[in-house]
Amino acid sequence: MEATLLDPRMFRIVAAAMALAAFVGLNALVLVYLERKIAGHVQRRPGPFEVGPHGLLQPLADALKLIGKQLFRPAGADALLFWMAPVVSFIPVLPLFLPIPFDPDLVAMHVEPGLLLILAFTGINVLALCMAGWGSNNKWSLLGASRAVAQSVAYEIPLLMALLAVTFMHGSLNLSEIVEAQGAWPWQWNAFIQPVAFIVYFTCAVAETNRAPFDLPEAESELTAGFHTEYSGMGFGLFFLAEYANMIVVCAVATALFLGGWQGPFFSGWWWFLAKTYALLMVIIWFRWTYPRVRFDQLLNINWKWLLPLSMVNLMVTALVMKLF
Amino acid sequence: MQAIRRKLKDITNLWSMVKGLKVTGGQFLKPQVTVHYPRQEVANLASFRGPLQLVAKPKDPAKPKCIACLMCVSVCPSGCLTVLKAKPPKPTPEEEAAARAALEAGEKPAKKPAPKEPSRFIYDYSLCSLCGLCAENCPVGSLSYSENIYLTATDAKAFKLDLLADLRARAGAAPPAGEE
Amino acid sequence: MDSVFHQEPFRGDYYTRRFEPGPDDSTLILNMGPQHPSTHGVLRVVVELEGEYILRAEPVLGYLHRMHEKMGETRSYLQYMPNMGRVDYLHPLAWNHAYVCAVEKLGNIEVPRRAEFIRVITSELNRISSHLLWWGAYLLDLGAFTPIMYAFEERERIQDLLQEPTGSRLTYSFFRPGGVAADLSPEFLQGVREFIPYMRSRLPMYKDLVTDNIILRYRCEEVGELPLDMARRYGASGPVLRASGMAYDVRRAEPYSVYPELEFATPVSQRTDAMGRYKVRLAEIEESLKILEQAVEMIPEGEILVKGAPKPRWKAPAGEVYQAVEGARGKIGVHILSAGSAQPYRIKLRAPGFSNLSLFAELAKGTLLSDAVSILGSLDLVIPEIDR
Ligand code: SF4
Ligand code: SF4
């Protein structure tokens, strides 16, 4: 069948993409506000307070500031790589949201292997960091990028294995189906049936999104700002947006896969999905304002010596149990 | 064996991560300690040193206690103070005539002593380190620190303060004739 | 790329051009600082990296040089006081103390007992605030943002206390040859009495949040191991030396003021690593609290400035004196050479940070970049003190 612009499916995708872009932007604003407020209260200060009531408009002001700033490229930087990096970092974020089921019906695109799509597109982010690090012609950026590559590659493996364990159980890569297979009550969620997979997944997710305590690519006390040292204005803003959007995606996937998605003990619906996602996001933020940063070799040690064996054993046990029963 | 014990210890030590979360979580729920500046002020401004000011004579609030001894000028490590001694007052015509007469008679004219007070007292706040030496060493206690800690300006010249004018302004007195 | 500033004679500066690359060209020469977040001000370290391993590190100093020693030659003894608050802005009262003690030695000036106690109380409070700031900043280097805010809560209380007699919050110029500038009020002493249990009640929280944390322990333990002989070779002092296992504290080794009358221990650690230095400093906070506890009870009534205290135009007798005191970072030394005039002929300041920093080059060799940050932080460097 020929797909035209007037094809209803095409229309759906375009509308969804637009809605998603708005959703990502809005969520990033909310998250920035949350992050700063939580940081403030953890440190017993008010956080943003002056712009709007309780600083509610602060993220908007920040965004305006970022948009208004001069875009600056250092001498000797590779213009193509330098400008492409933030775009490459941000663009794949939108398709990431397509298969996420907020609700039985509220899915941008019913993709059978939805999980595969997400995993494929998250991998692109590291390419962007790599480009930014190389293109900036800055040694700090380069170090940050090399860290980012090693980290992402390493942590993708246990992440995959943890997800595999869940998909084994349900025999599906479709997020909606996995959600439906779980019950409404917490003990029916995969997090309780597969606790090891959940912990491994969550740790890897924090590492994959470069959040503290695994925020090595941008460790500001070591690498000034890591891969985005040389970026100003919206160049930095896009990296920033992508980071927050990625955080939302990993938390949304965790919600769908491990926490029963939109199902809740009562009034099932998208609000449950959002509540769970935000609870996870807050935990990640809470981590950031509590822990020191791990060292690079330790980061890899955690991965190769702990998470990988753990997720492998978990996968095998799952396979065995699936086979036996 | 050693390695296994170490691994086990690492696992038990993971509990410390939870303890850390408990601490930050507990602090999250406690009230803030921030003083919201423009709406609130800290309570101990009085002991904080603002720019110097002259202390007025107990009888005349527009006149400083200062006797223009220049001690503060010489002790200041940063050279922020400039004090000019007051000139003797202009002799009146009668006095001038008397002095001329005395000179003609071969006597020394009776000179009027200069009043012991400053005619200018300039203080460059931008140089001051607020060390306290001038105020401590003033023999008559004519210098003190103000509480005006919000003094700001965009021009360094604005910090050249005329302390006599400042004192008069505080006393609500008019500038003396001849100035302005 | 081809701008003139990228060509040979303009590339880099004296230090980067003198810093010879290693034998093979697979290494990366990196300028850390002078505007790097973890160099605490304007220290600059030129490092040669192989991957993330440091092959060589060379601190470059002088970005905050203010000629404090030279300034001493043109100022009278009293006029030099404010300089002492600015050499090390984190523990200025120790510098105050070293300088006034030296001048007193030179002029044979007696100090009233009350003044001695005031000096001890204020400078111990200041030591706690300095260690607190170090604690927060060190954790900031290790990537934990929150502790510094908690440390500042306590630090703020100390500053509020010290503001009352001294009038400043950071660069105190409070001691005078022959005494101190202002008396302590009963409210101040009461404030100190209340502060002591408050500070003690916060320490367990520090332990839970940070000291026990497994990530932090892996960042500090066995990082930057400093054997005692090496520490002595470089003339390290203060917590850095004590963490290498030597119980050397100027307050005990060369007693001054009323410290001999006070009961306190010298915390030592045999660990020799960054964790050892961390623990020694935290233990020192507790010891300082102990000193404060005793001093606020023992403080006698009386004069705060001796009758014949040096006047602004005071002429010191000719001679040469040296006085050491224990600062938060180690042994602070003030050496005055007087030719009998109103100004010193020469003043030499011994900053503990300088010797402690010189360790860094050897200590950082072969470590990871992140470890170097941790080591640098654990040495507790205050750059203005090093550059003077
Ligand atoms: S303020 Fe005090 S020290 Fe200065 S000139 Fe006047 S009397 Fe002398
Ligand atoms: S406070 Fe110190 S620096 Fe300021 S004017 Fe007085 S003596 Fe000079």
XYZ file of N, CA, C and O and ligand atoms in Angstrom, chain B residues 54 65-73 81 83 118 121 134 137-143, ligand 1:
96
model
N 32.203 59.262 61.131
C 32.723 60.086 62.226
C 31.732 60.077 63.379
O 30.523 60.019 63.165
N 34.020 64.623 66.758
C 34.913 64.725 67.900
C 36.349 64.971 67.455
O 37.197 65.346 68.241
N 36.594 64.674 66.229
C 37.952 64.641 65.692
C 38.731 65.919 66.015
O 38.219 67.026 65.927
N 40.021 65.747 66.399
C 40.871 66.885 66.697
C 41.942 67.051 65.622
O 42.938 67.735 65.814
N 41.756 66.353 64.528
C 42.670 66.468 63.383
C 44.113 66.203 63.766
O 45.028 66.913 63.367
N 44.314 65.156 64.550
C 45.685 64.840 64.963
C 46.410 64.010 63.911
O 47.600 63.798 63.985
N 45.662 63.506 62.962
C 46.206 62.742 61.832
C 46.754 61.374 62.221
O 47.481 60.752 61.448
N 46.430 60.938 63.409
C 46.877 59.602 63.800
C 46.307 58.538 62.855
O 47.013 57.660 62.377
N 45.018 58.651 62.582
C 44.385 57.640 61.731
C 45.020 57.615 60.355
O 45.202 56.565 59.756
N 45.394 58.784 59.855
C 45.984 58.844 58.522
C 47.303 58.089 58.505
O 47.611 57.352 57.578
N 42.667 57.291 54.131
C 42.132 58.485 54.768
C 42.926 59.719 54.359
O 44.148 59.669 54.245
N 42.960 63.683 55.706
C 42.379 64.650 56.635
C 43.122 65.970 56.454
O 44.350 65.991 56.449
N 38.947 69.058 61.699
C 39.303 68.862 60.296
C 38.454 69.757 59.405
O 37.306 70.052 59.723
N 37.535 65.619 55.459
C 37.801 64.269 55.953
C 37.341 63.312 54.866
O 36.168 63.007 54.739
N 42.478 52.326 62.547
C 42.226 53.760 62.698
C 41.286 54.006 63.865
O 41.537 54.864 64.711
N 42.990 53.467 67.202
C 44.078 54.350 67.577
C 43.700 55.817 67.630
O 44.526 56.653 67.969
N 42.471 56.149 67.309
C 42.051 57.537 67.414
C 42.022 57.946 68.885
O 41.363 57.291 69.690
N 42.750 58.983 69.235
C 42.837 59.320 70.663
C 41.518 59.778 71.258
O 41.332 59.691 72.468
N 40.603 60.293 70.437
C 39.346 60.786 71.000
C 38.160 59.909 70.611
O 37.024 60.258 70.897
N 38.427 58.807 69.971
C 37.322 57.919 69.599
C 36.366 58.560 68.624
O 35.151 58.508 68.793
N 36.924 59.153 67.595
C 36.072 59.884 66.672
C 35.658 59.048 65.456
O 34.912 59.512 64.617
N 36.169 57.839 65.378
C 35.819 57.016 64.216
C 35.067 55.773 64.671
O 35.412 55.168 65.691
S 39.689 60.860 63.476
Fe 40.813 60.593 65.356
S 42.812 59.907 64.723
Fe 41.853 60.722 62.904
S 42.523 62.839 62.816
Fe 40.583 62.828 63.906
S 41.157 62.668 66.027
Fe 42.960 62.093 64.873
